Amino acid sequence: MRLLSFFPQPVTYVKVAARPDLALPASEQDQLTAFLRDLVRTPSSSGEEGSLAALIADYCHDSDMKSVHVDQAGNLQIILGDGHGPVLLYDAHMDTVNPPANGWLFP
């Protein structure tokens, strides 16, 4: 383990070995990379996440996910499967914090 020196408090990470048997084909890697770049480029300040929710919803629709909905509060809800079997709830934020006026403190 190595300490990362650019955080105010010590943060550690563990190096994980690559699993080639789980790798995506190159075409899917390119598609996922393009989607992640779109996510990063889309402004999503707190209270203004609508464009990002729409981008994710469009991606999910294009990936043949059937039950995709953005509610009045801007929450993106995606239901996979037929409703029978185990349930997994994944909860995440789409908003970002704007950088300070004087720029980022770390590169």
Short mmCIF file of N, CA, C and O in Angstrom, two decimals:
data_model
loop_
_atom_site.label_atom_id
_atom_site.label_comp_id
_atom_site.label_asym_id
_atom_site.label_seq_id
_atom_site.Cartn_x
_atom_site.Cartn_y
_atom_site.Cartn_z
N MET A 1 0.83 -1.19 0.00
CA MET A 1 0.00 0.00 0.00
C MET A 1 0.87 1.24 0.00
O MET A 1 1.92 1.25 0.61
N ARG A 2 0.36 2.28 -0.65
CA ARG A 2 1.10 3.53 -0.74
C ARG A 2 0.19 4.69 -0.35
O ARG A 2 -0.98 4.70 -0.73
N LEU A 3 0.68 5.64 0.40
CA LEU A 3 -0.10 6.82 0.75
C LEU A 3 -0.14 7.78 -0.42
O LEU A 3 0.87 8.00 -1.09
N LEU A 4 -1.30 8.34 -0.67
CA LEU A 4 -1.45 9.36 -1.71
C LEU A 4 -1.25 10.71 -1.06
O LEU A 4 -2.00 11.11 -0.19
N SER A 5 -0.23 11.44 -1.45
CA SER A 5 0.18 12.65 -0.74
C SER A 5 -0.65 13.88 -1.07
O SER A 5 -0.54 14.88 -0.39
N PHE A 6 -1.48 13.87 -2.12
CA PHE A 6 -2.19 15.08 -2.50
C PHE A 6 -3.55 15.24 -1.82
O PHE A 6 -4.27 16.17 -2.08
N PHE A 7 -3.92 14.33 -0.93
CA PHE A 7 -5.15 14.47 -0.16
C PHE A 7 -4.82 15.03 1.22
O PHE A 7 -3.76 14.70 1.78
N PRO A 8 -5.72 15.84 1.81
CA PRO A 8 -5.44 16.41 3.13
C PRO A 8 -5.29 15.34 4.22
O PRO A 8 -4.55 15.51 5.16
N GLN A 9 -6.00 14.22 4.08
CA GLN A 9 -5.88 13.14 5.04
C GLN A 9 -5.30 11.92 4.32
O GLN A 9 -5.51 11.76 3.13
N PRO A 10 -4.59 11.07 5.04
CA PRO A 10 -4.01 9.90 4.37
C PRO A 10 -5.08 9.03 3.71
O PRO A 10 -6.11 8.74 4.29
N VAL A 11 -4.83 8.65 2.48
CA VAL A 11 -5.70 7.76 1.73
C VAL A 11 -4.82 6.64 1.21
O VAL A 11 -3.71 6.89 0.74
N THR A 12 -5.28 5.43 1.32
CA THR A 12 -4.50 4.31 0.82
C THR A 12 -5.26 3.60 -0.29
O THR A 12 -6.47 3.74 -0.42
N TYR A 13 -4.53 2.90 -1.11
CA TYR A 13 -5.16 2.08 -2.13
C TYR A 13 -4.42 0.76 -2.21
O TYR A 13 -3.28 0.63 -1.78
N VAL A 14 -5.08 -0.21 -2.76
CA VAL A 14 -4.49 -1.53 -2.92
C VAL A 14 -4.46 -1.83 -4.41
O VAL A 14 -5.45 -1.67 -5.10
N LYS A 15 -3.32 -2.26 -4.90
CA LYS A 15 -3.20 -2.62 -6.30
C LYS A 15 -3.91 -3.95 -6.54
O LYS A 15 -3.71 -4.90 -5.81
N VAL A 16 -4.76 -3.99 -7.57
CA VAL A 16 -5.53 -5.18 -7.88
C VAL A 16 -5.05 -5.72 -9.23
O VAL A 16 -4.85 -4.96 -10.17
N ALA A 17 -4.87 -7.01 -9.31
CA ALA A 17 -4.42 -7.63 -10.55
C ALA A 17 -5.53 -7.58 -11.60
O ALA A 17 -6.71 -7.72 -11.30
N ALA A 18 -5.15 -7.36 -12.85
CA ALA A 18 -6.09 -7.34 -13.96
C ALA A 18 -6.66 -8.73 -14.18
O ALA A 18 -5.99 -9.73 -13.94
N ARG A 19 -7.90 -8.78 -14.64
CA ARG A 19 -8.56 -10.05 -14.96
C ARG A 19 -8.90 -10.07 -16.44
O ARG A 19 -9.98 -9.65 -16.85
N PRO A 20 -8.00 -10.52 -17.32
CA PRO A 20 -8.24 -10.52 -18.76
C PRO A 20 -9.51 -11.28 -19.15
O PRO A 20 -10.15 -10.94 -20.13
N ASP A 21 -9.88 -12.28 -18.36
CA ASP A 21 -11.08 -13.05 -18.67
C ASP A 21 -12.37 -12.24 -18.50
O ASP A 21 -13.42 -12.62 -18.99
N LEU A 22 -12.28 -11.11 -17.81
CA LEU A 22 -13.45 -10.26 -17.60
C LEU A 22 -13.43 -9.01 -18.47
O LEU A 22 -14.32 -8.18 -18.39
N ALA A 23 -12.43 -8.87 -19.32
CA ALA A 23 -12.28 -7.67 -20.15
C ALA A 23 -13.38 -7.58 -21.19
O ALA A 23 -13.83 -8.58 -21.75
N LEU A 24 -13.82 -6.34 -21.44
CA LEU A 24 -14.79 -6.10 -22.51
C LEU A 24 -14.09 -6.14 -23.86
O LEU A 24 -12.91 -5.79 -23.96
N PRO A 25 -14.82 -6.52 -24.92
CA PRO A 25 -14.24 -6.42 -26.26
C PRO A 25 -13.89 -4.96 -26.55
O PRO A 25 -14.49 -4.03 -25.99
N ALA A 26 -12.93 -4.74 -27.44
CA ALA A 26 -12.45 -3.38 -27.76
C ALA A 26 -13.59 -2.46 -28.17
O ALA A 26 -13.63 -1.29 -27.75
N SER A 27 -14.55 -2.94 -28.96
CA SER A 27 -15.65 -2.08 -29.40
C SER A 27 -16.50 -1.61 -28.23
O SER A 27 -16.93 -0.46 -28.18
N GLU A 28 -16.71 -2.49 -27.25
CA GLU A 28 -17.49 -2.11 -26.07
C GLU A 28 -16.69 -1.18 -25.17
O GLU A 28 -17.25 -0.28 -24.54
N GLN A 29 -15.37 -1.38 -25.10
CA GLN A 29 -14.52 -0.48 -24.33
C GLN A 29 -14.59 0.93 -24.92
O GLN A 29 -14.72 1.92 -24.18
N ASP A 30 -14.55 1.03 -26.24
CA ASP A 30 -14.63 2.34 -26.91
C ASP A 30 -15.97 3.00 -26.66
O ASP A 30 -16.06 4.19 -26.39
N GLN A 31 -17.05 2.20 -26.73
CA GLN A 31 -18.39 2.72 -26.49
C GLN A 31 -18.53 3.22 -25.04
O GLN A 31 -19.06 4.31 -24.80
N LEU A 32 -18.03 2.44 -24.10
CA LEU A 32 -18.10 2.82 -22.69
C LEU A 32 -17.24 4.05 -22.42
O LEU A 32 -17.66 4.96 -21.69
N THR A 33 -16.08 4.12 -23.02
CA THR A 33 -15.20 5.28 -22.86
C THR A 33 -15.88 6.54 -23.38
O THR A 33 -15.84 7.60 -22.74
N ALA A 34 -16.53 6.45 -24.54
CA ALA A 34 -17.24 7.60 -25.11
C ALA A 34 -18.37 8.04 -24.18
O ALA A 34 -18.58 9.24 -23.95
N PHE A 35 -19.10 7.08 -23.61
CA PHE A 35 -20.19 7.41 -22.69
C PHE A 35 -19.64 8.09 -21.43
O PHE A 35 -20.19 9.10 -20.98
N LEU A 36 -18.56 7.56 -20.88
CA LEU A 36 -17.97 8.17 -19.68
C LEU A 36 -17.48 9.59 -19.96
O LEU A 36 -17.63 10.49 -19.13
N ARG A 37 -16.91 9.81 -21.16
CA ARG A 37 -16.50 11.17 -21.52
C ARG A 37 -17.70 12.10 -21.59
O ARG A 37 -17.62 13.25 -21.15
N ASP A 38 -18.81 11.61 -22.16
CA ASP A 38 -20.03 12.42 -22.21
C ASP A 38 -20.53 12.75 -20.81
O ASP A 38 -20.98 13.87 -20.55
N LEU A 39 -20.45 11.77 -19.90
CA LEU A 39 -20.88 12.02 -18.51
C LEU A 39 -20.06 13.14 -17.89
O LEU A 39 -20.60 14.04 -17.24
N VAL A 40 -18.74 13.07 -18.07
CA VAL A 40 -17.85 14.07 -17.46
C VAL A 40 -18.06 15.45 -18.09
O VAL A 40 -18.01 16.46 -17.40
N ARG A 41 -18.36 15.50 -19.37
CA ARG A 41 -18.54 16.78 -20.07
C ARG A 41 -19.87 17.46 -19.77
O ARG A 41 -20.03 18.65 -20.01
N THR A 42 -20.84 16.71 -19.26
CA THR A 42 -22.19 17.24 -19.06
C THR A 42 -22.27 17.98 -17.74
O THR A 42 -22.06 17.39 -16.68
N PRO A 43 -22.59 19.28 -17.77
CA PRO A 43 -22.73 20.04 -16.51
C PRO A 43 -23.82 19.43 -15.64
O PRO A 43 -24.89 19.05 -16.14
N SER A 44 -23.55 19.33 -14.35
CA SER A 44 -24.54 18.74 -13.44
C SER A 44 -24.40 19.30 -12.03
O SER A 44 -24.35 18.56 -11.06
N SER A 45 -24.35 20.62 -11.93
CA SER A 45 -24.29 21.25 -10.61
C SER A 45 -25.53 20.88 -9.80
O SER A 45 -26.58 20.55 -10.37
N SER A 46 -25.42 20.94 -8.49
CA SER A 46 -26.56 20.60 -7.63
C SER A 46 -27.80 21.39 -8.03
O SER A 46 -27.74 22.60 -8.22
N GLY A 47 -28.89 20.67 -8.23
CA GLY A 47 -30.14 21.28 -8.64
C GLY A 47 -30.29 21.42 -10.15
O GLY A 47 -31.33 21.79 -10.64
N GLU A 48 -29.23 21.10 -10.87
CA GLU A 48 -29.24 21.23 -12.34
C GLU A 48 -28.74 19.94 -13.00
O GLU A 48 -27.96 19.97 -13.94
N GLU A 49 -29.25 18.82 -12.51
CA GLU A 49 -28.80 17.52 -13.00
C GLU A 49 -29.64 16.98 -14.16
O GLU A 49 -29.41 15.88 -14.64
N GLY A 50 -30.62 17.75 -14.63
CA GLY A 50 -31.55 17.27 -15.64
C GLY A 50 -30.89 16.78 -16.92
O GLY A 50 -31.26 15.75 -17.47
N SER A 51 -29.90 17.52 -17.41
CA SER A 51 -29.22 17.12 -18.65
C SER A 51 -28.48 15.80 -18.46
O SER A 51 -28.46 14.95 -19.36
N LEU A 52 -27.87 15.62 -17.30
CA LEU A 52 -27.15 14.38 -17.04
C LEU A 52 -28.14 13.21 -16.90
O LEU A 52 -27.89 12.12 -17.43
N ALA A 53 -29.24 13.43 -16.21
CA ALA A 53 -30.26 12.38 -16.07
C ALA A 53 -30.78 11.97 -17.45
O ALA A 53 -30.95 10.78 -17.73
N ALA A 54 -31.00 12.95 -18.32
CA ALA A 54 -31.48 12.66 -19.68
C ALA A 54 -30.44 11.86 -20.47
O ALA A 54 -30.78 10.92 -21.19
N LEU A 55 -29.17 12.23 -20.33
CA LEU A 55 -28.09 11.52 -21.02
C LEU A 55 -28.05 10.05 -20.57
O LEU A 55 -27.97 9.13 -21.39
N ILE A 56 -28.11 9.83 -19.26
CA ILE A 56 -28.08 8.47 -18.74
C ILE A 56 -29.32 7.70 -19.17
O ILE A 56 -29.24 6.53 -19.57
N ALA A 57 -30.49 8.34 -19.11
CA ALA A 57 -31.73 7.68 -19.53
C ALA A 57 -31.66 7.29 -21.00
O ALA A 57 -32.05 6.17 -21.37
N ASP A 58 -31.16 8.17 -21.85
CA ASP A 58 -31.01 7.85 -23.28
C ASP A 58 -30.08 6.66 -23.48
O ASP A 58 -30.36 5.76 -24.29
N TYR A 59 -28.97 6.65 -22.76
CA TYR A 59 -28.02 5.54 -22.86
C TYR A 59 -28.69 4.23 -22.45
O TYR A 59 -28.53 3.20 -23.11
N CYS A 60 -29.46 4.28 -21.38
CA CYS A 60 -30.15 3.08 -20.90
C CYS A 60 -31.19 2.60 -21.91
O CYS A 60 -31.31 1.40 -22.17
N HIS A 61 -31.95 3.54 -22.48
CA HIS A 61 -32.92 3.17 -23.52
C HIS A 61 -32.21 2.54 -24.71
O HIS A 61 -32.64 1.52 -25.25
N ASP A 62 -31.10 3.15 -25.15
CA ASP A 62 -30.32 2.62 -26.27
C ASP A 62 -29.74 1.25 -25.97
O ASP A 62 -29.43 0.48 -26.88
N SER A 63 -29.57 0.94 -24.69
CA SER A 63 -29.04 -0.37 -24.26
C SER A 63 -30.17 -1.37 -24.00
O SER A 63 -29.96 -2.40 -23.36
N ASP A 64 -31.36 -1.04 -24.47
CA ASP A 64 -32.54 -1.91 -24.35
C ASP A 64 -33.03 -2.14 -22.93
O ASP A 64 -33.64 -3.16 -22.63
N MET A 65 -32.77 -1.18 -22.04
CA MET A 65 -33.35 -1.25 -20.71
C MET A 65 -34.78 -0.72 -20.84
O MET A 65 -35.01 0.37 -21.35
N LYS A 66 -35.74 -1.52 -20.39
CA LYS A 66 -37.15 -1.22 -20.66
C LYS A 66 -37.76 -0.21 -19.70
O LYS A 66 -38.53 0.64 -20.09
N SER A 67 -37.44 -0.29 -18.44
CA SER A 67 -38.09 0.56 -17.44
C SER A 67 -37.13 1.65 -16.97
O SER A 67 -36.39 1.47 -16.00
N VAL A 68 -37.14 2.79 -17.68
CA VAL A 68 -36.28 3.92 -17.34
C VAL A 68 -37.17 5.13 -17.17
O VAL A 68 -37.98 5.45 -18.05
N HIS A 69 -37.05 5.81 -16.03
CA HIS A 69 -37.95 6.92 -15.74
C HIS A 69 -37.20 7.99 -14.94
O HIS A 69 -36.44 7.68 -14.04
N VAL A 70 -37.44 9.26 -15.29
CA VAL A 70 -36.94 10.38 -14.51
C VAL A 70 -38.16 11.01 -13.83
O VAL A 70 -39.09 11.45 -14.51
N ASP A 71 -38.18 11.02 -12.50
CA ASP A 71 -39.34 11.57 -11.79
C ASP A 71 -39.28 13.09 -11.71
O ASP A 71 -38.33 13.73 -12.19
N GLN A 72 -40.30 13.70 -11.08
CA GLN A 72 -40.40 15.16 -10.99
C GLN A 72 -39.22 15.79 -10.26
O GLN A 72 -38.83 16.91 -10.54
N ALA A 73 -38.64 15.06 -9.33
CA ALA A 73 -37.51 15.58 -8.55
C ALA A 73 -36.20 15.43 -9.31
O ALA A 73 -35.17 15.92 -8.87
N GLY A 74 -36.22 14.76 -10.47
CA GLY A 74 -35.02 14.57 -11.26
C GLY A 74 -34.28 13.28 -10.96
O GLY A 74 -33.18 13.06 -11.46
N ASN A 75 -34.89 12.41 -10.14
CA ASN A 75 -34.27 11.12 -9.83
C ASN A 75 -34.45 10.17 -11.01
O ASN A 75 -35.53 10.06 -11.58
N LEU A 76 -33.40 9.49 -11.36
CA LEU A 76 -33.42 8.52 -12.44
C LEU A 76 -33.68 7.14 -11.84
O LEU A 76 -32.96 6.72 -10.95
N GLN A 77 -34.74 6.50 -12.30
CA GLN A 77 -35.10 5.18 -11.79
C GLN A 77 -35.05 4.18 -12.94
O GLN A 77 -35.68 4.39 -13.97
N ILE A 78 -34.31 3.11 -12.74
CA ILE A 78 -34.17 2.07 -13.75
C ILE A 78 -34.46 0.74 -13.07
O ILE A 78 -33.88 0.42 -12.04
N ILE A 79 -35.39 0.01 -13.64
CA ILE A 79 -35.72 -1.31 -13.11
C ILE A 79 -35.31 -2.35 -14.13
O ILE A 79 -35.71 -2.29 -15.30
N LEU A 80 -34.49 -3.29 -13.70
CA LEU A 80 -34.04 -4.38 -14.55
C LEU A 80 -34.72 -5.67 -14.11
O LEU A 80 -34.96 -5.86 -12.93
N GLY A 81 -34.98 -6.53 -15.03
CA GLY A 81 -35.58 -7.82 -14.69
C GLY A 81 -37.09 -7.74 -14.66
O GLY A 81 -37.71 -6.72 -15.00
N ASP A 82 -37.70 -8.84 -14.22
CA ASP A 82 -39.16 -8.95 -14.25
C ASP A 82 -39.81 -8.75 -12.89
O ASP A 82 -41.02 -8.93 -12.73
N GLY A 83 -39.02 -8.41 -11.89
CA GLY A 83 -39.58 -8.18 -10.56
C GLY A 83 -39.57 -9.40 -9.68
O GLY A 83 -39.95 -9.34 -8.52
N HIS A 84 -39.13 -10.52 -10.21
CA HIS A 84 -39.03 -11.75 -9.42
C HIS A 84 -37.55 -12.02 -9.17
O HIS A 84 -36.73 -11.84 -10.05
N GLY A 85 -37.24 -12.41 -7.98
CA GLY A 85 -35.85 -12.72 -7.68
C GLY A 85 -35.24 -11.68 -6.77
O GLY A 85 -35.92 -10.79 -6.25
N PRO A 86 -33.92 -11.76 -6.57
CA PRO A 86 -33.24 -10.85 -5.66
C PRO A 86 -33.36 -9.39 -6.13
O PRO A 86 -33.51 -9.11 -7.32
N VAL A 87 -33.29 -8.49 -5.17
CA VAL A 87 -33.39 -7.05 -5.45
C VAL A 87 -32.07 -6.40 -5.06
O VAL A 87 -31.51 -6.69 -4.01
N LEU A 88 -31.61 -5.51 -5.92
CA LEU A 88 -30.40 -4.73 -5.64
C LEU A 88 -30.74 -3.27 -5.87
O LEU A 88 -31.24 -2.90 -6.93
N LEU A 89 -30.50 -2.45 -4.89
CA LEU A 89 -30.71 -1.01 -5.01
C LEU A 89 -29.34 -0.35 -5.14
O LEU A 89 -28.47 -0.54 -4.29
N TYR A 90 -29.16 0.40 -6.21
CA TYR A 90 -27.92 1.16 -6.41
C TYR A 90 -28.31 2.62 -6.33
O TYR A 90 -29.16 3.09 -7.08
N ASP A 91 -27.74 3.34 -5.41
CA ASP A 91 -28.09 4.73 -5.16
C ASP A 91 -26.84 5.58 -5.34
O ASP A 91 -25.80 5.30 -4.75
N ALA A 92 -26.93 6.61 -6.20
CA ALA A 92 -25.76 7.44 -6.45
C ALA A 92 -26.18 8.88 -6.73
O ALA A 92 -27.32 9.14 -7.12
N HIS A 93 -25.27 9.79 -6.56
CA HIS A 93 -25.51 11.19 -6.88
C HIS A 93 -25.10 11.48 -8.32
O HIS A 93 -24.12 10.93 -8.82
N MET A 94 -25.84 12.36 -8.97
CA MET A 94 -25.48 12.81 -10.31
C MET A 94 -24.92 14.22 -10.27
O MET A 94 -24.36 14.69 -11.25
N ASP A 95 -25.08 14.91 -9.14
CA ASP A 95 -24.62 16.30 -9.08
C ASP A 95 -23.13 16.39 -8.81
O ASP A 95 -22.51 15.46 -8.32
N THR A 96 -22.57 17.51 -9.19
CA THR A 96 -21.16 17.78 -8.97
C THR A 96 -21.01 19.10 -8.21
O THR A 96 -21.93 19.91 -8.16
N VAL A 97 -19.85 19.31 -7.65
CA VAL A 97 -19.54 20.55 -6.95
C VAL A 97 -18.70 21.40 -7.89
O VAL A 97 -17.72 20.92 -8.46
N ASN A 98 -19.09 22.63 -8.07
CA ASN A 98 -18.33 23.53 -8.93
C ASN A 98 -16.98 23.85 -8.31
O ASN A 98 -16.86 23.97 -7.09
N PRO A 99 -15.96 23.99 -9.14
CA PRO A 99 -14.63 24.33 -8.59
C PRO A 99 -14.65 25.74 -8.02
O PRO A 99 -15.47 26.57 -8.41
N PRO A 100 -13.74 26.03 -7.10
CA PRO A 100 -13.67 27.38 -6.55
C PRO A 100 -13.29 28.38 -7.64
O PRO A 100 -12.71 28.02 -8.66
N ALA A 101 -13.63 29.64 -7.41
CA ALA A 101 -13.37 30.70 -8.39
C ALA A 101 -11.90 30.82 -8.76
O ALA A 101 -11.56 31.17 -9.88
N ASN A 102 -11.01 30.48 -7.82
CA ASN A 102 -9.57 30.59 -8.09
C ASN A 102 -8.99 29.32 -8.71
O ASN A 102 -7.79 29.18 -8.80
N GLY A 103 -9.85 28.38 -9.11
CA GLY A 103 -9.40 27.17 -9.77
C GLY A 103 -9.19 26.03 -8.80
O GLY A 103 -9.40 26.15 -7.60
N TRP A 104 -8.78 24.87 -9.35
CA TRP A 104 -8.54 23.68 -8.55
C TRP A 104 -7.26 23.83 -7.75
O TRP A 104 -6.28 24.42 -8.22
N LEU A 105 -7.27 23.29 -6.56
CA LEU A 105 -6.08 23.33 -5.72
C LEU A 105 -5.08 22.24 -6.11
O LEU A 105 -3.90 22.35 -5.84
N PHE A 106 -5.57 21.17 -6.73
CA PHE A 106 -4.71 20.05 -7.10
C PHE A 106 -4.86 19.78 -8.59
O PHE A 106 -5.95 19.92 -9.13
N PRO A 107 -3.78 19.38 -9.24
CA PRO A 107 -3.86 19.09 -10.68
C PRO A 107 -4.67 17.84 -10.94
O PRO A 107 -4.88 17.03 -10.11
#
